Amino acid sequence: MRIAVPTEIKNNEYRVAITPAGAHDLIAAGHEVIVQSGAGEGSSIPDAAYSDVGVTIAPDADEVWGAADLVLKVKEPIESEYRHFRSDLLLFTYLHLAADKQLTTALLDSGMTALAYETVELPDRSLPLLAPMSEVAGRLSAIVGANTLLKPAGGPGLLVPGVPGTHPANITVIGGGVAGTNAAHVALGLGARVTVLDTNLSRLRDIDALYGGRIETVASNAVEIERSVIGADLVIGSVLVPGARAPKLVTNDLVARMRKGSVLVDIAIDQGGCFEDSHPTTHAEPTFPVHGSVFYCVANMPGAVPHTSTYALTNATLPYIRSVATHGWKAAAMRDAALAKGLNVHGGAIANQGVAEAHGLHLTPVETLLT
């Protein structure tokens, strides 16, 4: 199979979809790997590192997309890339289609096949290809939140750990999944008072046991969210419903009642965001004000640490890429139910329930498309 990796062109996106070691693995298995010149530069991976392991370096995006059987990306294609879509093309990347009607329509109209990293799901309901970026985004959320609390960044001028004789910051994390747990981990390490809310009591017990009670765990409901958010200096939203739009858990009215300068970081922004007034921002302009508070809603947070993110992503995706390249996407999906759940679009049909519901489109079961 000809596997092609274009340069990411989303604002301040420096990750690349595969490392030289990952490319070497695929080439050793008999596949051809084509990487656009400069695709790895943002992750501190020069073209030479790819060519040394047998990768073909292509000069531009047209050649990369045109030569591909399988395109590997990190972020969803943006509008200028839609012209590369064709019916015999397979795309494997983060898609987040429930929050992107335009991209969904473009994929459907093209007739191509699209697998989404974020909806590959194991029997235990864990998301192996989303997990590494959730870990990165979760840890980053506490760091960027702490920075945004500084006065020059628009915050109230609060130092998260405080100093002797002063109060540390109160940080509320909504959602105790992979991203939320990592956010709480770093927030606690920074010296904050940390509260985690989740509807899963088993998950809260795990967090309580892991941190010896140093993190307050609260069963999530509207009353507890209100109490925790109003008393917080920093709120981190990390709610996820795989494939579907994120629920809006923090209302505009609730934000209006928070302390002036409080900060809200929405990790769920790729899926539409879990704060009512959230809208995607970029690393170039990451924040915007809402009722005296500051929202940070960057849709590709891990892109700020591309070296770490690229290697973490390839570690997770490579076994699935290898299976798809070796067996073809359909046979690979029939062999692996987790991969089958990654199928979002094929031949003009929607195969993911969350995406279909988000846009009011007809759902075609994955099993129908596989047979």
CSV table of C-alpha atoms in Angstrom, one decimal:
chain,number,residue,atom,x,y,z
A,1,MET,CA,0.0,0.0,0.0
A,2,ARG,CA,1.2,3.6,-0.7
A,3,ILE,CA,1.0,5.4,2.6
A,4,ALA,CA,1.2,9.2,2.3
A,5,VAL,CA,1.8,11.8,5.0
A,6,PRO,CA,1.2,15.5,4.1
A,7,THR,CA,2.3,18.5,6.1
A,8,GLU,CA,-0.2,19.6,8.6
A,9,ILE,CA,-1.5,23.1,7.7
A,10,LYS,CA,-3.9,23.9,10.5
A,11,ASN,CA,-3.0,27.0,12.5
A,12,ASN,CA,0.1,26.4,14.6
A,13,GLU,CA,-0.1,22.6,14.1
A,14,TYR,CA,3.4,21.2,14.1
A,15,ARG,CA,2.8,17.5,14.6
A,16,VAL,CA,3.3,14.9,11.9
A,17,ALA,CA,1.4,11.7,11.5
A,18,ILE,CA,4.3,9.3,11.7
A,19,THR,CA,7.9,9.1,13.0
A,20,PRO,CA,10.8,7.8,11.0
A,21,ALA,CA,10.8,4.6,13.2
A,22,GLY,CA,7.1,4.1,12.4
A,23,ALA,CA,7.8,4.6,8.7
A,24,HIS,CA,10.6,2.2,8.8
A,25,ASP,CA,8.3,-0.5,10.3
A,26,LEU,CA,5.8,0.0,7.5
A,27,ILE,CA,8.5,-0.1,4.8
A,28,ALA,CA,10.0,-3.3,6.3
A,29,ALA,CA,6.5,-4.8,5.9
A,30,GLY,CA,6.6,-4.1,2.2
A,31,HIS,CA,4.7,-0.8,2.0
A,32,GLU,CA,5.7,2.5,0.4
A,33,VAL,CA,5.8,5.6,2.6
A,34,ILE,CA,5.7,9.1,1.1
A,35,VAL,CA,6.2,12.1,3.3
A,36,GLN,CA,5.8,15.7,2.2
A,37,SER,CA,9.0,17.7,2.4
A,38,GLY,CA,9.2,19.6,5.7
A,39,ALA,CA,6.3,17.7,7.3
A,40,GLY,CA,8.4,16.7,10.3
A,41,GLU,CA,10.2,20.0,10.8
A,42,GLY,CA,7.8,21.2,13.4
A,43,SER,CA,8.4,18.1,15.5
A,44,SER,CA,12.2,18.5,15.1
A,45,ILE,CA,12.3,15.6,12.5
A,46,PRO,CA,14.2,16.6,9.4
A,47,ASP,CA,13.5,15.2,5.9
A,48,ALA,CA,16.9,13.3,6.1
A,49,ALA,CA,15.6,11.3,9.1
A,50,TYR,CA,12.8,9.9,6.9
A,51,SER,CA,14.9,9.4,3.7
A,52,ASP,CA,17.5,7.5,5.8
A,53,VAL,CA,14.9,4.8,6.5
A,54,GLY,CA,13.6,4.6,2.9
A,55,VAL,CA,10.8,7.1,2.8
A,56,THR,CA,10.1,8.9,-0.4
A,57,ILE,CA,10.2,12.7,0.1
A,58,ALA,CA,7.6,14.5,-2.0
A,59,PRO,CA,7.9,18.2,-2.8
A,60,ASP,CA,4.3,19.3,-2.3
A,61,ALA,CA,0.8,18.3,-1.0
A,62,ASP,CA,-0.6,17.6,-4.5
A,63,GLU,CA,2.0,14.9,-5.1
A,64,VAL,CA,1.5,13.4,-1.6
A,65,TRP,CA,-2.3,13.2,-1.8
A,66,GLY,CA,-2.3,12.2,-5.4
A,67,ALA,CA,0.1,9.2,-4.8
A,68,ALA,CA,-1.8,7.9,-1.8
A,69,ASP,CA,-3.9,4.8,-1.2
A,70,LEU,CA,-3.9,5.7,2.5
A,71,VAL,CA,-3.4,9.2,3.9
A,72,LEU,CA,-2.3,9.6,7.5
A,73,LYS,CA,-2.8,12.9,9.2
A,74,VAL,CA,-3.0,14.3,12.7
A,75,LYS,CA,-5.7,16.8,12.4
A,76,GLU,CA,-8.9,16.8,10.3
A,77,PRO,CA,-8.5,18.2,6.8
A,78,ILE,CA,-9.3,21.9,6.5
A,79,GLU,CA,-11.3,23.4,3.6
A,80,SER,CA,-8.3,24.0,1.3
A,81,GLU,CA,-7.5,20.2,1.5
A,82,TYR,CA,-11.0,19.1,0.4
A,83,ARG,CA,-9.9,19.3,-3.3
A,84,HIS,CA,-7.7,16.2,-2.7
A,85,PHE,CA,-10.6,14.0,-1.7
A,86,ARG,CA,-11.5,11.2,-4.1
A,87,SER,CA,-13.6,8.0,-3.9
A,88,ASP,CA,-10.7,5.5,-3.9
A,89,LEU,CA,-8.9,7.3,-1.0
A,90,LEU,CA,-8.6,6.1,2.6
A,91,LEU,CA,-8.0,8.7,5.3
A,92,PHE,CA,-6.9,7.9,8.9
A,93,THR,CA,-6.7,10.8,11.3
A,94,TYR,CA,-8.5,12.7,14.1
A,95,LEU,CA,-11.8,13.8,12.5
A,96,HIS,CA,-14.2,15.0,15.2
A,97,LEU,CA,-17.0,15.1,12.6
A,98,ALA,CA,-19.8,15.6,15.1
A,99,ALA,CA,-18.6,19.2,15.5
A,100,ASP,CA,-17.9,19.8,11.8
A,101,LYS,CA,-20.8,19.6,9.4
A,102,GLN,CA,-18.8,21.1,6.5
A,103,LEU,CA,-16.1,18.4,6.6
A,104,THR,CA,-18.7,15.7,7.1
A,105,THR,CA,-20.5,16.8,3.9
A,106,ALA,CA,-17.3,17.0,2.0
A,107,LEU,CA,-16.3,13.5,2.9
A,108,LEU,CA,-19.8,12.1,2.1
A,109,ASP,CA,-19.8,13.9,-1.3
A,110,SER,CA,-16.4,12.5,-2.2
A,111,GLY,CA,-17.4,8.9,-1.6
A,112,MET,CA,-14.1,8.2,0.2
A,113,THR,CA,-13.5,6.1,3.3
A,114,ALA,CA,-12.5,7.9,6.6
A,115,LEU,CA,-11.4,6.3,9.8
A,116,ALA,CA,-11.2,8.4,12.9
A,117,TYR,CA,-8.6,7.9,15.6
A,118,GLU,CA,-10.9,9.2,18.3
A,119,THR,CA,-13.7,6.6,17.8
A,120,VAL,CA,-11.5,3.4,17.7
A,121,GLU,CA,-12.8,1.8,20.9
A,122,LEU,CA,-11.7,-1.3,22.8
A,123,PRO,CA,-14.2,-3.6,24.5
A,124,ASP,CA,-13.6,-1.9,27.9
A,125,ARG,CA,-14.7,1.4,26.2
A,126,SER,CA,-11.2,2.9,26.4
A,127,LEU,CA,-10.0,4.9,23.3
A,128,PRO,CA,-6.5,3.8,22.6
A,129,LEU,CA,-5.8,6.3,19.8
A,130,LEU,CA,-7.3,9.3,21.6
A,131,ALA,CA,-5.6,8.4,25.0
A,132,PRO,CA,-2.1,9.7,24.2
A,133,MET,CA,-3.4,13.1,23.0
A,134,SER,CA,-5.8,13.2,25.9
A,135,GLU,CA,-2.9,12.7,28.2
A,136,VAL,CA,-1.0,15.6,26.5
A,137,ALA,CA,-4.0,17.9,26.4
A,138,GLY,CA,-4.9,17.1,30.0
A,139,ARG,CA,-1.5,17.9,31.3
A,140,LEU,CA,-1.2,21.0,29.1
A,141,SER,CA,-4.6,22.3,30.3
A,142,ALA,CA,-3.4,22.8,33.9
A,143,ILE,CA,-0.2,24.5,32.6
A,144,VAL,CA,-1.9,26.9,30.2
A,145,GLY,CA,-4.6,27.5,32.7
A,146,ALA,CA,-2.0,28.5,35.3
A,147,ASN,CA,-0.4,30.8,32.8
A,148,THR,CA,-3.7,32.4,31.8
A,149,LEU,CA,-4.3,33.2,35.5
A,150,LEU,CA,-1.4,35.6,35.4
A,151,LYS,CA,-2.3,39.2,35.0
A,152,PRO,CA,-0.5,39.8,31.6
A,153,ALA,CA,-2.5,36.9,30.2
A,154,GLY,CA,-5.9,38.4,31.3
A,155,GLY,CA,-6.3,36.6,34.5
A,156,PRO,CA,-6.6,38.0,38.1
A,157,GLY,CA,-2.9,37.8,38.8
A,158,LEU,CA,-3.1,34.6,40.8
A,159,LEU,CA,-0.1,32.2,41.4
A,160,VAL,CA,-1.6,28.7,41.4
A,161,PRO,CA,0.4,27.3,44.4
A,162,GLY,CA,0.4,30.6,46.3
A,163,VAL,CA,3.1,31.2,48.8
A,164,PRO,CA,3.2,30.7,52.6
A,165,GLY,CA,0.4,32.8,54.1
A,166,THR,CA,-1.7,33.0,50.9
A,167,HIS,CA,-4.4,30.7,49.4
A,168,PRO,CA,-3.6,28.4,46.5
A,169,ALA,CA,-5.8,28.4,43.5
A,170,ASN,CA,-9.0,26.3,43.4
A,171,ILE,CA,-9.1,24.2,40.2
A,172,THR,CA,-12.2,22.3,39.2
A,173,VAL,CA,-11.9,19.5,36.6
A,174,ILE,CA,-15.2,18.4,35.0
A,175,GLY,CA,-14.7,14.8,33.7
A,176,GLY,CA,-12.5,12.2,35.3
A,177,GLY,CA,-11.4,10.4,32.1
A,178,VAL,CA,-7.9,10.2,30.7
A,179,ALA,CA,-7.7,14.0,30.0
A,180,GLY,CA,-9.3,15.0,33.3
A,181,THR,CA,-7.2,12.7,35.4
A,182,ASN,CA,-4.0,14.1,33.8
A,183,ALA,CA,-5.2,17.6,34.3
A,184,ALA,CA,-5.9,16.9,38.0
A,185,HIS,CA,-2.5,15.2,38.3
A,186,VAL,CA,-0.6,18.3,37.1
A,187,ALA,CA,-2.9,20.7,38.9
A,188,LEU,CA,-2.1,18.9,42.2
A,189,GLY,CA,1.6,18.9,41.4
A,190,LEU,CA,1.4,22.7,40.9
A,191,GLY,CA,0.1,23.0,44.4
A,192,ALA,CA,-3.6,23.8,43.7
A,193,ARG,CA,-6.7,22.6,45.6
A,194,VAL,CA,-8.2,20.2,43.1
A,195,THR,CA,-11.8,19.0,42.7
A,196,VAL,CA,-12.8,16.4,40.1
A,197,LEU,CA,-16.4,15.8,39.1
A,198,ASP,CA,-17.6,12.8,37.2
A,199,THR,CA,-20.8,10.7,36.9
A,200,ASN,CA,-18.8,7.5,37.1
A,201,LEU,CA,-18.4,6.6,40.9
A,202,SER,CA,-16.0,3.8,40.1
A,203,ARG,CA,-13.7,6.3,38.4
A,204,LEU,CA,-13.9,8.7,41.3
A,205,ARG,CA,-13.0,5.9,43.7
A,206,ASP,CA,-9.9,5.1,41.5
A,207,ILE,CA,-8.8,8.8,41.6
A,208,ASP,CA,-9.4,9.0,45.4
A,209,ALA,CA,-7.3,5.8,45.9
A,210,LEU,CA,-4.6,6.9,43.5
A,211,TYR,CA,-4.1,10.3,45.2
A,212,GLY,CA,-4.8,9.3,48.8
A,213,GLY,CA,-7.7,11.7,49.2
A,214,ARG,CA,-5.6,14.7,48.2
A,215,ILE,CA,-8.0,15.4,45.3
A,216,GLU,CA,-11.6,16.0,46.2
A,217,THR,CA,-13.9,13.8,44.2
A,218,VAL,CA,-17.5,14.7,43.6
A,219,ALA,CA,-20.4,12.9,41.9
A,220,SER,CA,-21.3,15.2,39.0
A,221,ASN,CA,-24.7,16.8,38.7
A,222,ALA,CA,-26.0,20.3,37.9
A,223,VAL,CA,-26.0,21.3,41.6
A,224,GLU,CA,-22.4,20.2,42.2
A,225,ILE,CA,-21.2,21.6,38.9
A,226,GLU,CA,-22.6,25.0,39.9
A,227,ARG,CA,-21.1,24.9,43.4
A,228,SER,CA,-17.7,23.9,42.2
A,229,VAL,CA,-17.5,26.2,39.2
A,230,ILE,CA,-18.6,29.3,41.1
A,231,GLY,CA,-15.9,28.7,43.7
A,232,ALA,CA,-13.1,27.9,41.2
A,233,ASP,CA,-10.3,30.1,39.9
A,234,LEU,CA,-9.7,27.7,37.0
A,235,VAL,CA,-12.2,25.3,35.4
A,236,ILE,CA,-11.0,22.5,33.1
A,237,GLY,CA,-13.7,20.9,31.0
A,238,SER,CA,-12.8,17.4,29.8
A,239,VAL,CA,-16.1,15.7,29.1
A,240,LEU,CA,-16.2,13.2,26.3
A,241,VAL,CA,-18.9,11.2,24.6
A,242,PRO,CA,-17.0,9.2,21.9
A,243,GLY,CA,-17.9,10.4,18.5
A,244,ALA,CA,-20.7,12.7,19.6
A,245,ARG,CA,-20.9,16.4,20.5
A,246,ALA,CA,-19.9,17.2,24.0
A,247,PRO,CA,-22.7,18.2,26.4
A,248,LYS,CA,-22.8,21.8,27.5
A,249,LEU,CA,-22.3,21.6,31.2
A,250,VAL,CA,-21.3,25.1,32.1
A,251,THR,CA,-23.9,27.7,31.1
A,252,ASN,CA,-23.3,31.3,30.2
A,253,ASP,CA,-25.3,32.4,33.3
A,254,LEU,CA,-23.0,30.3,35.5
A,255,VAL,CA,-19.9,31.9,34.0
A,256,ALA,CA,-21.4,35.3,34.7
A,257,ARG,CA,-21.4,34.4,38.4
A,258,MET,CA,-17.8,33.4,38.6
A,259,ARG,CA,-15.0,35.6,40.0
A,260,LYS,CA,-13.7,38.3,37.6
A,261,GLY,CA,-10.6,37.0,35.8
A,262,SER,CA,-11.4,33.3,36.4
A,263,VAL,CA,-10.2,31.0,33.6
A,264,LEU,CA,-12.0,28.2,31.8
A,265,VAL,CA,-10.0,25.7,29.6
A,266,ASP,CA,-12.2,23.6,27.3
A,267,ILE,CA,-10.4,20.4,26.3
A,268,ALA,CA,-13.6,19.1,24.8
A,269,ILE,CA,-13.6,21.9,22.1
A,270,ASP,CA,-12.8,19.4,19.3
A,271,GLN,CA,-16.2,17.9,20.0
A,272,GLY,CA,-18.0,21.2,20.2
A,273,GLY,CA,-16.9,22.2,23.7
A,274,CYS,CA,-18.6,21.6,27.1
A,275,PHE,CA,-19.0,25.3,28.0
A,276,GLU,CA,-22.0,27.1,26.5
A,277,ASP,CA,-20.0,30.0,25.1
A,278,SER,CA,-17.0,28.0,23.8
A,279,HIS,CA,-15.8,28.3,20.3
A,280,PRO,CA,-12.6,27.0,18.8
A,281,THR,CA,-9.5,29.3,19.0
A,282,THR,CA,-5.9,28.9,17.9
A,283,HIS,CA,-2.5,28.9,19.5
A,284,ALA,CA,-2.0,32.3,17.8
A,285,GLU,CA,-5.1,33.8,19.6
A,286,PRO,CA,-5.9,31.2,22.3
A,287,THR,CA,-8.3,33.1,24.6
A,288,PHE,CA,-11.3,35.4,24.5
A,289,PRO,CA,-13.4,37.1,27.3
A,290,VAL,CA,-16.8,36.0,28.5
A,291,HIS,CA,-18.5,37.9,31.3
A,292,GLY,CA,-15.2,38.9,32.9
A,293,SER,CA,-13.8,35.4,32.7
A,294,VAL,CA,-11.2,34.1,30.2
A,295,PHE,CA,-11.9,31.2,27.9
A,296,TYR,CA,-9.0,29.1,26.5
A,297,CYS,CA,-10.4,26.9,23.6
A,298,VAL,CA,-7.5,25.9,21.4
A,299,ALA,CA,-8.7,23.0,19.2
A,300,ASN,CA,-5.3,21.4,18.8
A,301,MET,CA,-3.7,21.8,22.2
A,302,PRO,CA,-1.1,19.0,21.8
A,303,GLY,CA,0.2,20.8,18.7
A,304,ALA,CA,2.0,23.1,21.1
A,305,VAL,CA,4.3,20.3,22.1
A,306,PRO,CA,4.7,18.5,18.8
A,307,HIS,CA,7.9,16.6,19.6
A,308,THR,CA,6.2,14.8,22.5
A,309,SER,CA,2.9,14.5,20.8
A,310,THR,CA,4.2,13.0,17.5
A,311,TYR,CA,6.1,10.2,19.2
A,312,ALA,CA,3.2,9.5,21.6
A,313,LEU,CA,0.7,9.4,18.7
A,314,THR,CA,2.8,7.1,16.5
A,315,ASN,CA,3.3,4.7,19.4
A,316,ALA,CA,-0.5,4.3,19.6
A,317,THR,CA,-1.5,4.4,16.0
A,318,LEU,CA,1.2,2.2,14.4
A,319,PRO,CA,-0.3,-1.2,15.1
A,320,TYR,CA,-3.6,-0.1,13.6
A,321,ILE,CA,-1.9,1.5,10.6
A,322,ARG,CA,0.1,-1.6,10.0
A,323,SER,CA,-3.1,-3.8,10.1
A,324,VAL,CA,-5.0,-1.5,7.7
A,325,ALA,CA,-2.0,-1.3,5.3
A,326,THR,CA,-1.4,-5.1,5.4
A,327,HIS,CA,-5.0,-6.4,5.2
A,328,GLY,CA,-6.9,-3.4,3.7
A,329,TRP,CA,-9.3,-1.4,5.8
A,330,LYS,CA,-12.3,-3.7,5.4
A,331,ALA,CA,-10.5,-6.9,6.3
A,332,ALA,CA,-8.7,-5.2,9.1
A,333,ALA,CA,-12.0,-3.9,10.6
A,334,MET,CA,-13.5,-7.4,10.3
A,335,ARG,CA,-10.6,-8.8,12.2
A,336,ASP,CA,-10.7,-6.1,14.9
A,337,ALA,CA,-13.9,-4.7,16.3
A,338,ALA,CA,-12.1,-1.8,17.9
A,339,LEU,CA,-10.9,-0.6,14.5
A,340,ALA,CA,-14.3,-1.2,13.0
A,341,LYS,CA,-15.7,1.5,15.4
A,342,GLY,CA,-13.2,3.9,13.9
A,343,LEU,CA,-15.1,3.8,10.6
A,344,ASN,CA,-17.0,7.1,10.3
A,345,VAL,CA,-17.6,7.5,6.6
A,346,HIS,CA,-17.6,5.2,3.6
A,347,GLY,CA,-19.0,5.5,0.1
A,348,GLY,CA,-21.3,8.4,0.9
A,349,ALA,CA,-22.6,6.8,4.1
A,350,ILE,CA,-22.3,7.7,7.8
A,351,ALA,CA,-21.2,4.8,10.0
A,352,ASN,CA,-20.9,6.5,13.4
A,353,GLN,CA,-24.1,7.0,15.4
A,354,GLY,CA,-22.8,10.2,17.2
A,355,VAL,CA,-22.0,11.9,13.9
A,356,ALA,CA,-25.3,10.9,12.3
A,357,GLU,CA,-27.2,12.2,15.3
A,358,ALA,CA,-25.2,15.4,15.5
A,359,HIS,CA,-26.1,16.3,11.9
A,360,GLY,CA,-29.5,14.7,11.5
A,361,LEU,CA,-28.2,12.2,8.9
A,362,HIS,CA,-29.1,8.6,8.2
A,363,LEU,CA,-26.9,6.0,10.0
A,364,THR,CA,-25.7,3.0,8.1
A,365,PRO,CA,-24.4,0.3,10.5
A,366,VAL,CA,-20.8,-0.6,10.3
A,367,GLU,CA,-21.7,-4.2,9.8
A,368,THR,CA,-23.7,-3.4,6.7
A,369,LEU,CA,-20.7,-1.5,5.2
A,370,LEU,CA,-18.3,-4.3,6.0
A,371,THR,CA,-20.4,-7.0,4.3
